[in-house]
GROMACS .gro file of C-alpha atoms in nm:
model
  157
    1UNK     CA    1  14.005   5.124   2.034
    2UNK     CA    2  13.758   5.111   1.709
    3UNK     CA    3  13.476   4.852   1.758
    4UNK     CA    4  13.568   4.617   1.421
    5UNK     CA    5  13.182   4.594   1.387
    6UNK     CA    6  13.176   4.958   1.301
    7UNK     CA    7  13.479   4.961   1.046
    8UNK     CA    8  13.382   5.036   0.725
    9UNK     CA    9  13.502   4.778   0.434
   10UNK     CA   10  13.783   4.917   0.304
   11UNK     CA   11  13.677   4.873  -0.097
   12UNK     CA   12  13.395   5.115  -0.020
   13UNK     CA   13  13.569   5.379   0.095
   14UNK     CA   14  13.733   5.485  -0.266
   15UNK     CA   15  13.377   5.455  -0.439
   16UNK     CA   16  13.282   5.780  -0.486
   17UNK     CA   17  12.901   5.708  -0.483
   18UNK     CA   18  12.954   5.579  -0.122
   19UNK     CA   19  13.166   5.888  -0.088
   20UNK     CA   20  12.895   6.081  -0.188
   21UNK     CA   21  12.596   5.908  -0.009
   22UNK     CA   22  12.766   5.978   0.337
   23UNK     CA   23  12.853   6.360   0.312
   24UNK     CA   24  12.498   6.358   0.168
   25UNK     CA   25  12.394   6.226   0.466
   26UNK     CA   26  12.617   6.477   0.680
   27UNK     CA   27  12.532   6.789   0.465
   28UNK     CA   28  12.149   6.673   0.542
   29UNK     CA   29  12.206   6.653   0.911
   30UNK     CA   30  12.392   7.009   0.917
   31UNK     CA   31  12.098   7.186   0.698
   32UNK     CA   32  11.817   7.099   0.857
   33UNK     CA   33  12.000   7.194   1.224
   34UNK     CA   34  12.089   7.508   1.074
   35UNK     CA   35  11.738   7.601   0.948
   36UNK     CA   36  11.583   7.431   1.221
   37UNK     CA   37  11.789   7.683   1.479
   38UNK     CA   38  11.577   7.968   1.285
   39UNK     CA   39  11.226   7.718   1.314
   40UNK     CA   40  11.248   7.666   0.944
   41UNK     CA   41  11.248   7.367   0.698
   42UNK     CA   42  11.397   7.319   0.403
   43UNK     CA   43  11.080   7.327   0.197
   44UNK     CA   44  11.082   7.671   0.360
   45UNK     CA   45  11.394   7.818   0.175
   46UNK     CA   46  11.302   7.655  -0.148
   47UNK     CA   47  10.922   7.757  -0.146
   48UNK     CA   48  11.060   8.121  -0.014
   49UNK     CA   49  11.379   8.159  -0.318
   50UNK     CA   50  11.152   8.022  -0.530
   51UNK     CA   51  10.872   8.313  -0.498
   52UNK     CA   52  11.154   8.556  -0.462
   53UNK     CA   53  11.341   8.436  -0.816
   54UNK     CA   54  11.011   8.354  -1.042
   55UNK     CA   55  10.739   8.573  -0.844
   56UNK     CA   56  10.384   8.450  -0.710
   57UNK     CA   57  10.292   8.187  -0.869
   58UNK     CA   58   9.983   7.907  -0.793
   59UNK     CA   59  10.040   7.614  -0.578
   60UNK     CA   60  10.111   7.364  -0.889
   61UNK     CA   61  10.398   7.532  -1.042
   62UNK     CA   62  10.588   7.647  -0.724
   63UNK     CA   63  10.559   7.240  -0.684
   64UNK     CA   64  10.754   7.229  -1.055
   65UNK     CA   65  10.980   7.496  -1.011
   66UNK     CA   66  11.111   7.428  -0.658
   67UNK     CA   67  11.079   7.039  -0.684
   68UNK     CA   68  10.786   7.001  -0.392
   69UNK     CA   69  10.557   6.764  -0.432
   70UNK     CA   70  10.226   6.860  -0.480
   71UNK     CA   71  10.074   6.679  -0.117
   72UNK     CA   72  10.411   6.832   0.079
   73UNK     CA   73  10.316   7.196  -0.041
   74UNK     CA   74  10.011   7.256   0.130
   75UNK     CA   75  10.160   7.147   0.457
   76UNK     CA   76  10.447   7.411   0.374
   77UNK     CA   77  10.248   7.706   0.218
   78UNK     CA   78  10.000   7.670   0.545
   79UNK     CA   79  10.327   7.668   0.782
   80UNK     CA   80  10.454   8.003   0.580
   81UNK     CA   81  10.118   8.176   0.551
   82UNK     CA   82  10.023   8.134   0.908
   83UNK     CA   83  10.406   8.291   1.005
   84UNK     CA   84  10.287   8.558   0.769
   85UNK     CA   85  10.583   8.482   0.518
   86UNK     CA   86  10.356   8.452   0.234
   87UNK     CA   87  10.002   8.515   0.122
   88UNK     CA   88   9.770   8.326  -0.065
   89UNK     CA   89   9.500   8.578  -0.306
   90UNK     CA   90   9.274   8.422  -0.552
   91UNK     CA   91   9.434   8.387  -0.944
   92UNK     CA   92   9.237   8.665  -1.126
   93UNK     CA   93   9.217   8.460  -1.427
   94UNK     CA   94   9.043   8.067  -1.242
   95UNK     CA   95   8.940   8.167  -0.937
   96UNK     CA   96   8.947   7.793  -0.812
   97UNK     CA   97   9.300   7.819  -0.759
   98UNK     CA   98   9.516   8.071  -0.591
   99UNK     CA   99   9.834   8.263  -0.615
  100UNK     CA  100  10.131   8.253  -0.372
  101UNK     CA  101  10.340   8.550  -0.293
  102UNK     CA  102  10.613   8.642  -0.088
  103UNK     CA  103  10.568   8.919   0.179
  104UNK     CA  104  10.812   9.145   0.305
  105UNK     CA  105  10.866   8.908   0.619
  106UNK     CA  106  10.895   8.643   0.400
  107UNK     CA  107  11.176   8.803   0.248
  108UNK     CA  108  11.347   8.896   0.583
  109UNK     CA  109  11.315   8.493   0.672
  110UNK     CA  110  11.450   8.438   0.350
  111UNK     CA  111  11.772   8.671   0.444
  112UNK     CA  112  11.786   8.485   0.781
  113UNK     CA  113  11.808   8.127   0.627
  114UNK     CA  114  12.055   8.239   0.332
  115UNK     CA  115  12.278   8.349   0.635
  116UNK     CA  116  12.227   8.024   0.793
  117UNK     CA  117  12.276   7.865   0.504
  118UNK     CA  118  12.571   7.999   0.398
  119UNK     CA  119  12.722   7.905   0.774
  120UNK     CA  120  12.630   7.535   0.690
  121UNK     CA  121  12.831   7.545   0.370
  122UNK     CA  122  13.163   7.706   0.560
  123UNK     CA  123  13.063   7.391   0.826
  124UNK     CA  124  13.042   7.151   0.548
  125UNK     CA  125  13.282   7.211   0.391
  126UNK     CA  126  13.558   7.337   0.640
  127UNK     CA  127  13.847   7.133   0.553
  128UNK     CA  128  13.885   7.255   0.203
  129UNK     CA  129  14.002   7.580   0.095
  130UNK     CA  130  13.802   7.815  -0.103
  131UNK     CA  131  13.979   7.697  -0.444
  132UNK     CA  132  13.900   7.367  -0.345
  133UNK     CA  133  13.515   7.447  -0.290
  134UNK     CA  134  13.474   7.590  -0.599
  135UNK     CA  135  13.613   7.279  -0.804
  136UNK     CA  136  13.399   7.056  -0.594
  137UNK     CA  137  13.129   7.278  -0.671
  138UNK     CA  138  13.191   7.262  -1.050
  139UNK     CA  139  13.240   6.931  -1.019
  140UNK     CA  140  12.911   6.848  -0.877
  141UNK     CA  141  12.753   7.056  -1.087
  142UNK     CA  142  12.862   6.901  -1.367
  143UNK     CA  143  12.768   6.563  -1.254
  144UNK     CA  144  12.445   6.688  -1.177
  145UNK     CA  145  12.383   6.819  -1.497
  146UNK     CA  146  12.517   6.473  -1.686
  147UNK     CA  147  12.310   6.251  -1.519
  148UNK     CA  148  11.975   6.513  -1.582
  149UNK     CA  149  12.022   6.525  -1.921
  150UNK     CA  150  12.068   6.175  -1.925
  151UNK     CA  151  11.761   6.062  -1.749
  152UNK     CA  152  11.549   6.398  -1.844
  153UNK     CA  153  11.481   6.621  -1.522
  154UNK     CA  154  11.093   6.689  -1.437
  155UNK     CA  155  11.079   7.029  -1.621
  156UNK     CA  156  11.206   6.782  -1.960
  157UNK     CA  157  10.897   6.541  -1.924
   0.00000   0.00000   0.00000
């Protein structure tokens, strides 16, 4: 028998922000055991498709373009370069900074968590059929887009 302690209120369970929140919450959970099963981190795939979409780039704008703050991308770039993922060479043009750029392991751990990724999604979303997925994708992306336009996304400022 349910513990009536644990039962969720019943007018929160047709909000769709609460909706969202919790398979947040669950999609969360099944990501980062998914990457962490190939001893990587999030801020791993992002920092690694980042370089492999845009190219090197210097610390600062890999921050912009893959949403990483500036003190959490140190830790991450250090993790990557030591597992010889990516390599850090002086920027030709201000030698005080330097420029990030995806090796050819790098790319082979990016392969590894876009497989592992992709199992998370078929996890996530395993009760809906593949029509189904691709409305809730559209869906979401269209929220997602609303609300950034709305309230100006970082690359806006």
């Amino acid at each position: 028998m349910e513990n009536p302690s644990e039962k969720t209120p019943a007018r929160w369970e047709s909000l769709p922000s609460w909706l969202l929140t919790q398979t947040a919450g669950h999609a969360q959970r099944l990501v980062g055991d998914g990457f962490s099963a190939v001893q990587a981190r999030g801020y791993h795939y992002r920092l690694l498709a980042t370089l492999e979409e845009f190219g090197p780039a210097s610390q600062a704008a890999l921050g912009r373009r893959s949403g990483i703050h500036l003190s959490d991308m140190v830790a991450a770039i250090n993790e990557l370069a030591d597992r010889e993922l990516v390599e850090r060479a002086p920027d030709p043009s201000d030698r005080r900074r330097n420029i990030i750029s995806l090796t050819t392991g790098g790319r082979r751990q990016l392969r590894r968590l876009e497989k592992q990724l992709a199992e998370t999604q078929d996890e996530l979303l395993a009760p809906l059929s593949l029509e189904e997925r691709q409305r809730l994708t559209r869906l979401l992306s269209r929220l997602l887009d609303y609300h950034d336009r709305r309230t100006g996304t970082p690359d806006e400022l």
